[in-house]
Amino acid sequence: MILIANWKMYLSHADALALAKEVVDFNIPKGLEVVLCPSATALAAVKEIVGKKVSLGSQNAFWHEEGAYTGEISCTRLKELGCSYVLLGHSERRQYLDEKNTMIRQKMHASVATEIQPILCVGENATLRKKGMTVEYVTRQIEAALEGIEPTTELIIAYEPIWAIGTGDACKPTDAKAMRDEIETVMKRLKWKKYLVLYGGSVDEKNVVDYVKGAGFDGVLVGGASTKKESLKAMIDALLQ
Ligand code: PGA
């Protein structure tokens, strides 16, 4: 089971380090992997604090390995900092930075080549859901991002309906499970061997178990609630039971 803490751009440098120090003292059982995804500026310092007890993930990566790409960070550089995971295609990046499926595909290829585990984020907005286009849209996102990647590659897919992200309006576990099943169907059709499916979108200590034990997800991708020590600890404790 895996819990990805996506700290987005919420925490100051000092607060990120303070929270990382708390997390290493949590009781994290063998069956649960916790991945902290702080701002890029805090990756190295967080790694120093957490060592091997907790994993490190980046919130983004660029597709070229090196060169004249001002402001970008390659998977190779992230690996040097100790990142073993990278979030790709997060809806906030699709929305605010206009990331397209073709860009996300290139990032996927780069992360696979660098052996950083990609976490592919997919999900529909409220309009698509109302129109009944969720399955078609998410299927397209997955197919486009995976084009040209060997189905033997280990993969993590995070289903995050956009309307549920940061809104407190979490997707009903039964609806999330229906999407999990659809994603399963796509992956079977693509003959994918090893993959996990996570749920994300307003996960907190009250509902986390519903997604993992109820809806059968392999873990969760948590934003807001993962930036608060008490909520993060309570989610880990809830997953233990
Ligand atoms: P949220 O964010 O938990 O704050 O809804 C989830 C995400 O965007 O990964």
Tab-separated table of C-alpha atoms and ligand atoms in Angstrom:
chain	number	residue	atom	x	y	z
A	1	MET	CA	0.000	0.000	0.000
A	2	ILE	CA	1.225	3.475	-0.771
A	3	LEU	CA	0.415	6.966	0.465
A	4	ILE	CA	1.746	9.815	-1.649
A	5	ALA	CA	1.879	13.157	0.152
A	6	ASN	CA	1.690	15.859	-2.504
A	7	TRP	CA	2.639	19.018	-0.635
A	8	LYS	CA	2.092	21.108	-3.787
A	9	MET	CA	3.212	24.713	-3.132
A	10	TYR	CA	1.618	24.834	0.330
A	11	LEU	CA	4.559	24.735	2.728
A	12	SER	CA	7.437	27.119	3.396
A	13	HIS	CA	10.904	25.577	3.324
A	14	ALA	CA	11.069	25.576	7.115
A	15	ASP	CA	7.598	24.044	7.452
A	16	ALA	CA	8.408	21.292	4.938
A	17	LEU	CA	11.535	20.326	6.875
A	18	ALA	CA	9.677	20.442	10.187
A	19	LEU	CA	6.929	18.160	8.845
A	20	ALA	CA	9.491	15.751	7.345
A	21	LYS	CA	11.128	15.529	10.796
A	22	GLU	CA	7.758	14.585	12.305
A	23	VAL	CA	7.062	11.977	9.627
A	24	VAL	CA	10.262	10.012	10.310
A	25	ASP	CA	9.043	9.519	13.868
A	26	PHE	CA	5.653	8.152	12.781
A	27	ASN	CA	4.957	4.463	13.173
A	28	ILE	CA	4.985	3.383	9.534
A	29	PRO	CA	4.412	-0.342	9.076
A	30	LYS	CA	6.274	-2.466	6.533
A	31	GLY	CA	3.250	-2.823	4.282
A	32	LEU	CA	2.844	0.926	3.782
A	33	GLU	CA	5.171	3.109	1.745
A	34	VAL	CA	4.957	6.844	2.401
A	35	VAL	CA	6.243	9.139	-0.337
A	36	LEU	CA	6.817	12.819	0.408
A	37	CYS	CA	6.603	15.194	-2.553
A	38	PRO	CA	7.769	18.621	-1.345
A	39	SER	CA	8.592	21.628	-3.528
A	40	ALA	CA	11.649	21.031	-5.706
A	41	THR	CA	13.598	23.514	-3.581
A	42	ALA	CA	13.160	21.295	-0.505
A	43	LEU	CA	13.872	17.889	-2.077
A	44	ALA	CA	17.521	17.632	-1.048
A	45	ALA	CA	16.947	18.811	2.517
A	46	VAL	CA	13.923	16.536	2.999
A	47	LYS	CA	15.929	13.585	1.691
A	48	GLU	CA	18.623	14.292	4.248
A	49	ILE	CA	16.007	14.184	7.013
A	50	VAL	CA	14.050	11.115	5.939
A	51	GLY	CA	16.899	8.938	4.653
A	52	LYS	CA	15.535	5.536	3.656
A	53	LYS	CA	12.611	5.459	6.083
A	54	VAL	CA	10.341	7.495	3.830
A	55	SER	CA	10.511	7.804	0.042
A	56	LEU	CA	10.952	11.001	-1.903
A	57	GLY	CA	8.969	12.097	-4.952
A	58	SER	CA	9.030	15.060	-7.274
A	59	GLN	CA	5.873	16.935	-8.255
A	60	ASN	CA	7.072	17.225	-11.855
A	61	ALA	CA	9.969	16.546	-14.229
A	62	PHE	CA	11.139	17.642	-17.659
A	63	TRP	CA	11.604	15.200	-20.529
A	64	HIS	CA	15.126	16.086	-21.699
A	65	GLU	CA	18.042	14.882	-19.668
A	66	GLU	CA	20.144	18.030	-19.926
A	67	GLY	CA	20.682	21.087	-22.096
A	68	ALA	CA	19.435	24.611	-22.682
A	69	TYR	CA	16.062	24.340	-20.916
A	70	THR	CA	15.920	27.240	-18.491
A	71	GLY	CA	14.066	26.500	-15.302
A	72	GLU	CA	13.418	22.834	-15.975
A	73	ILE	CA	14.545	19.850	-13.894
A	74	SER	CA	15.360	16.521	-15.514
A	75	CYS	CA	14.660	13.068	-14.125
A	76	THR	CA	18.432	12.554	-13.908
A	77	ARG	CA	18.821	15.575	-11.606
A	78	LEU	CA	15.886	14.355	-9.502
A	79	LYS	CA	17.450	10.946	-9.178
A	80	GLU	CA	20.685	12.553	-7.997
A	81	LEU	CA	18.672	14.140	-5.183
A	82	GLY	CA	17.287	10.773	-4.122
A	83	CYS	CA	13.850	10.919	-5.739
A	84	SER	CA	12.419	7.522	-6.517
A	85	TYR	CA	8.985	8.753	-7.666
A	86	VAL	CA	7.689	11.513	-9.891
A	87	LEU	CA	4.130	12.818	-10.290
A	88	LEU	CA	3.342	13.332	-13.965
A	89	GLY	CA	0.304	14.914	-15.567
A	90	HIS	CA	-1.174	16.352	-12.385
A	91	SER	CA	-4.376	18.205	-13.275
A	92	GLU	CA	-3.045	21.467	-11.830
A	93	ARG	CA	-0.152	21.328	-14.288
A	94	ARG	CA	-2.492	20.386	-17.128
A	95	GLN	CA	-4.682	23.363	-16.183
A	96	TYR	CA	-2.236	26.127	-15.247
A	97	LEU	CA	0.752	25.173	-17.408
A	98	ASP	CA	-1.204	23.783	-20.317
A	99	GLU	CA	0.487	20.394	-20.151
A	100	LYS	CA	-0.788	18.237	-22.968
A	101	ASN	CA	-0.900	14.454	-23.249
A	102	THR	CA	2.027	14.582	-25.700
A	103	MET	CA	4.205	16.400	-23.140
A	104	ILE	CA	3.168	13.994	-20.425
A	105	ARG	CA	4.065	11.073	-22.687
A	106	GLN	CA	7.585	12.471	-23.158
A	107	LYS	CA	7.925	12.898	-19.408
A	108	MET	CA	6.733	9.319	-18.915
A	109	HIS	CA	9.379	8.076	-21.332
A	110	ALA	CA	12.086	10.099	-19.566
A	111	SER	CA	11.140	8.834	-16.119
A	112	VAL	CA	11.046	5.221	-17.285
A	113	ALA	CA	14.454	5.616	-18.966
A	114	THR	CA	15.876	7.118	-15.762
A	115	GLU	CA	14.226	4.473	-13.600
A	116	ILE	CA	12.241	6.917	-11.518
A	117	GLN	CA	8.801	5.458	-10.847
A	118	PRO	CA	6.184	7.579	-12.640
A	119	ILE	CA	2.833	8.253	-11.026
A	120	LEU	CA	0.539	9.132	-13.895
A	121	CYS	CA	-2.311	11.403	-12.768
A	122	VAL	CA	-5.563	11.238	-14.693
A	123	GLY	CA	-9.088	12.475	-14.098
A	124	GLU	CA	-12.023	14.328	-15.557
A	125	ASN	CA	-13.532	17.713	-14.734
A	126	ALA	CA	-17.119	18.268	-13.600
A	127	THR	CA	-18.391	19.085	-17.101
A	128	LEU	CA	-17.045	15.870	-18.595
A	129	ARG	CA	-18.550	13.870	-15.752
A	130	LYS	CA	-21.946	15.511	-16.243
A	131	LYS	CA	-21.782	14.710	-19.945
A	132	GLY	CA	-21.003	11.064	-19.167
A	133	MET	CA	-17.590	11.318	-20.838
A	134	THR	CA	-15.426	10.338	-17.873
A	135	VAL	CA	-14.419	6.872	-19.041
A	136	GLU	CA	-13.649	7.994	-22.578
A	137	TYR	CA	-11.553	10.947	-21.351
A	138	VAL	CA	-9.553	9.048	-18.739
A	139	THR	CA	-8.966	6.160	-21.148
A	140	ARG	CA	-7.548	8.619	-23.680
A	141	GLN	CA	-5.290	10.192	-21.038
A	142	ILE	CA	-3.891	6.779	-20.121
A	143	GLU	CA	-3.443	5.553	-23.683
A	144	ALA	CA	-1.760	8.793	-24.780
A	145	ALA	CA	0.664	8.837	-21.853
A	146	LEU	CA	1.644	5.187	-22.259
A	147	GLU	CA	2.170	5.159	-26.013
A	148	GLY	CA	5.521	3.584	-26.840
A	149	ILE	CA	6.173	2.337	-23.303
A	150	GLU	CA	6.694	-1.382	-22.762
A	151	PRO	CA	3.776	-3.001	-20.929
A	152	THR	CA	6.311	-4.750	-18.711
A	153	THR	CA	7.123	-1.352	-17.126
A	154	GLU	CA	5.950	-0.886	-13.546
A	155	LEU	CA	3.386	1.850	-13.334
A	156	ILE	CA	1.300	3.797	-10.856
A	157	ILE	CA	-1.888	5.474	-12.034
A	158	ALA	CA	-3.608	7.989	-9.773
A	159	TYR	CA	-7.266	8.561	-10.555
A	160	GLU	CA	-8.006	12.101	-9.397
A	161	PRO	CA	-11.310	13.599	-10.509
A	162	ILE	CA	-10.575	17.322	-10.867
A	163	TRP	CA	-13.822	18.384	-9.204
A	164	ALA	CA	-12.754	16.463	-6.080
A	165	ILE	CA	-9.280	17.996	-5.771
A	166	GLY	CA	-8.963	20.493	-2.944
A	167	THR	CA	-12.730	20.942	-2.736
A	168	GLY	CA	-13.691	18.692	0.182
A	169	ASP	CA	-16.125	17.090	-2.270
A	170	ALA	CA	-14.442	13.682	-2.441
A	171	CYS	CA	-15.634	11.207	-5.060
A	172	LYS	CA	-18.049	8.663	-3.586
A	173	PRO	CA	-16.091	5.441	-2.976
A	174	THR	CA	-18.589	3.502	-5.125
A	175	ASP	CA	-18.061	5.917	-8.049
A	176	ALA	CA	-14.299	5.819	-7.517
A	177	LYS	CA	-14.419	2.023	-7.527
A	178	ALA	CA	-16.334	2.073	-10.803
A	179	MET	CA	-13.506	4.148	-12.311
A	180	ARG	CA	-10.925	1.833	-10.797
A	181	ASP	CA	-12.615	-1.039	-12.623
A	182	GLU	CA	-12.626	0.934	-15.885
A	183	ILE	CA	-8.902	1.659	-15.503
A	184	GLU	CA	-8.342	-2.037	-14.824
A	185	THR	CA	-10.116	-2.835	-18.101
A	186	VAL	CA	-7.902	-0.397	-20.031
A	187	MET	CA	-4.735	-1.809	-18.483
A	188	LYS	CA	-5.801	-5.364	-19.264
A	189	ARG	CA	-6.485	-4.392	-22.853
A	190	LEU	CA	-3.018	-2.802	-23.039
A	191	LYS	CA	-1.651	-6.068	-21.590
A	192	TRP	CA	-0.005	-4.204	-18.724
A	193	LYS	CA	1.537	-6.522	-16.181
A	194	LYS	CA	2.436	-4.573	-13.032
A	195	TYR	CA	0.583	-1.492	-11.942
A	196	LEU	CA	-1.076	0.104	-8.960
A	197	VAL	CA	-4.141	2.315	-9.047
A	198	LEU	CA	-4.472	5.094	-6.474
A	199	TYR	CA	-7.307	7.461	-5.652
A	200	GLY	CA	-6.788	11.173	-5.061
A	201	GLY	CA	-9.107	14.115	-4.403
A	202	SER	CA	-10.043	15.379	-0.925
A	203	VAL	CA	-8.695	12.293	0.834
A	204	ASP	CA	-8.426	12.770	4.585
A	205	GLU	CA	-8.287	10.745	7.780
A	206	LYS	CA	-12.057	10.239	7.760
A	207	ASN	CA	-12.369	8.727	4.283
A	208	VAL	CA	-8.954	7.193	3.511
A	209	VAL	CA	-9.987	3.685	4.540
A	210	ASP	CA	-13.070	3.821	2.278
A	211	TYR	CA	-10.838	4.089	-0.786
A	212	VAL	CA	-8.255	1.526	0.189
A	213	LYS	CA	-10.237	-1.128	2.002
A	214	GLY	CA	-13.677	-0.303	0.619
A	215	ALA	CA	-13.054	0.595	-3.025
A	216	GLY	CA	-9.941	-1.568	-3.397
A	217	PHE	CA	-7.415	1.082	-4.391
A	218	ASP	CA	-3.739	0.259	-3.851
A	219	GLY	CA	-3.179	3.557	-2.088
A	220	VAL	CA	-3.952	7.260	-2.088
A	221	LEU	CA	-2.546	10.515	-3.399
A	222	VAL	CA	-3.195	13.195	-0.816
A	223	GLY	CA	-2.748	16.952	-1.126
A	224	GLY	CA	-4.097	19.309	1.542
A	225	ALA	CA	-4.531	16.763	4.347
A	226	SER	CA	-0.941	15.542	3.905
A	227	THR	CA	0.445	18.964	4.812
A	228	LYS	CA	-0.939	18.781	8.347
A	229	LYS	CA	0.927	16.629	10.835
A	230	GLU	CA	-2.177	15.415	12.685
A	231	SER	CA	-4.088	14.493	9.521
A	232	LEU	CA	-1.109	12.754	7.941
A	233	LYS	CA	-0.471	10.742	11.086
A	234	ALA	CA	-4.172	9.912	11.440
A	235	MET	CA	-4.315	8.680	7.815
A	236	ILE	CA	-1.299	6.416	8.353
A	237	ASP	CA	-2.790	5.112	11.604
A	238	ALA	CA	-6.150	4.479	9.898
A	239	LEU	CA	-4.446	2.498	7.131
A	240	LEU	CA	-2.731	0.361	9.754
A	241	GLN	CA	-5.941	-0.964	11.215
B	1	PGA	P1	-6.295	17.223	-2.313
B	1	PGA	O1	-5.279	17.127	-3.551
B	1	PGA	O2	-6.021	16.018	-1.440
B	1	PGA	O3	-5.937	18.505	-1.634
B	1	PGA	O4	-7.655	17.202	-2.868
B	1	PGA	C1	-4.988	15.898	-4.169
B	1	PGA	C2	-4.032	16.113	-5.307
B	1	PGA	O5	-4.156	17.099	-6.036
B	1	PGA	O6	-3.116	15.307	-5.524
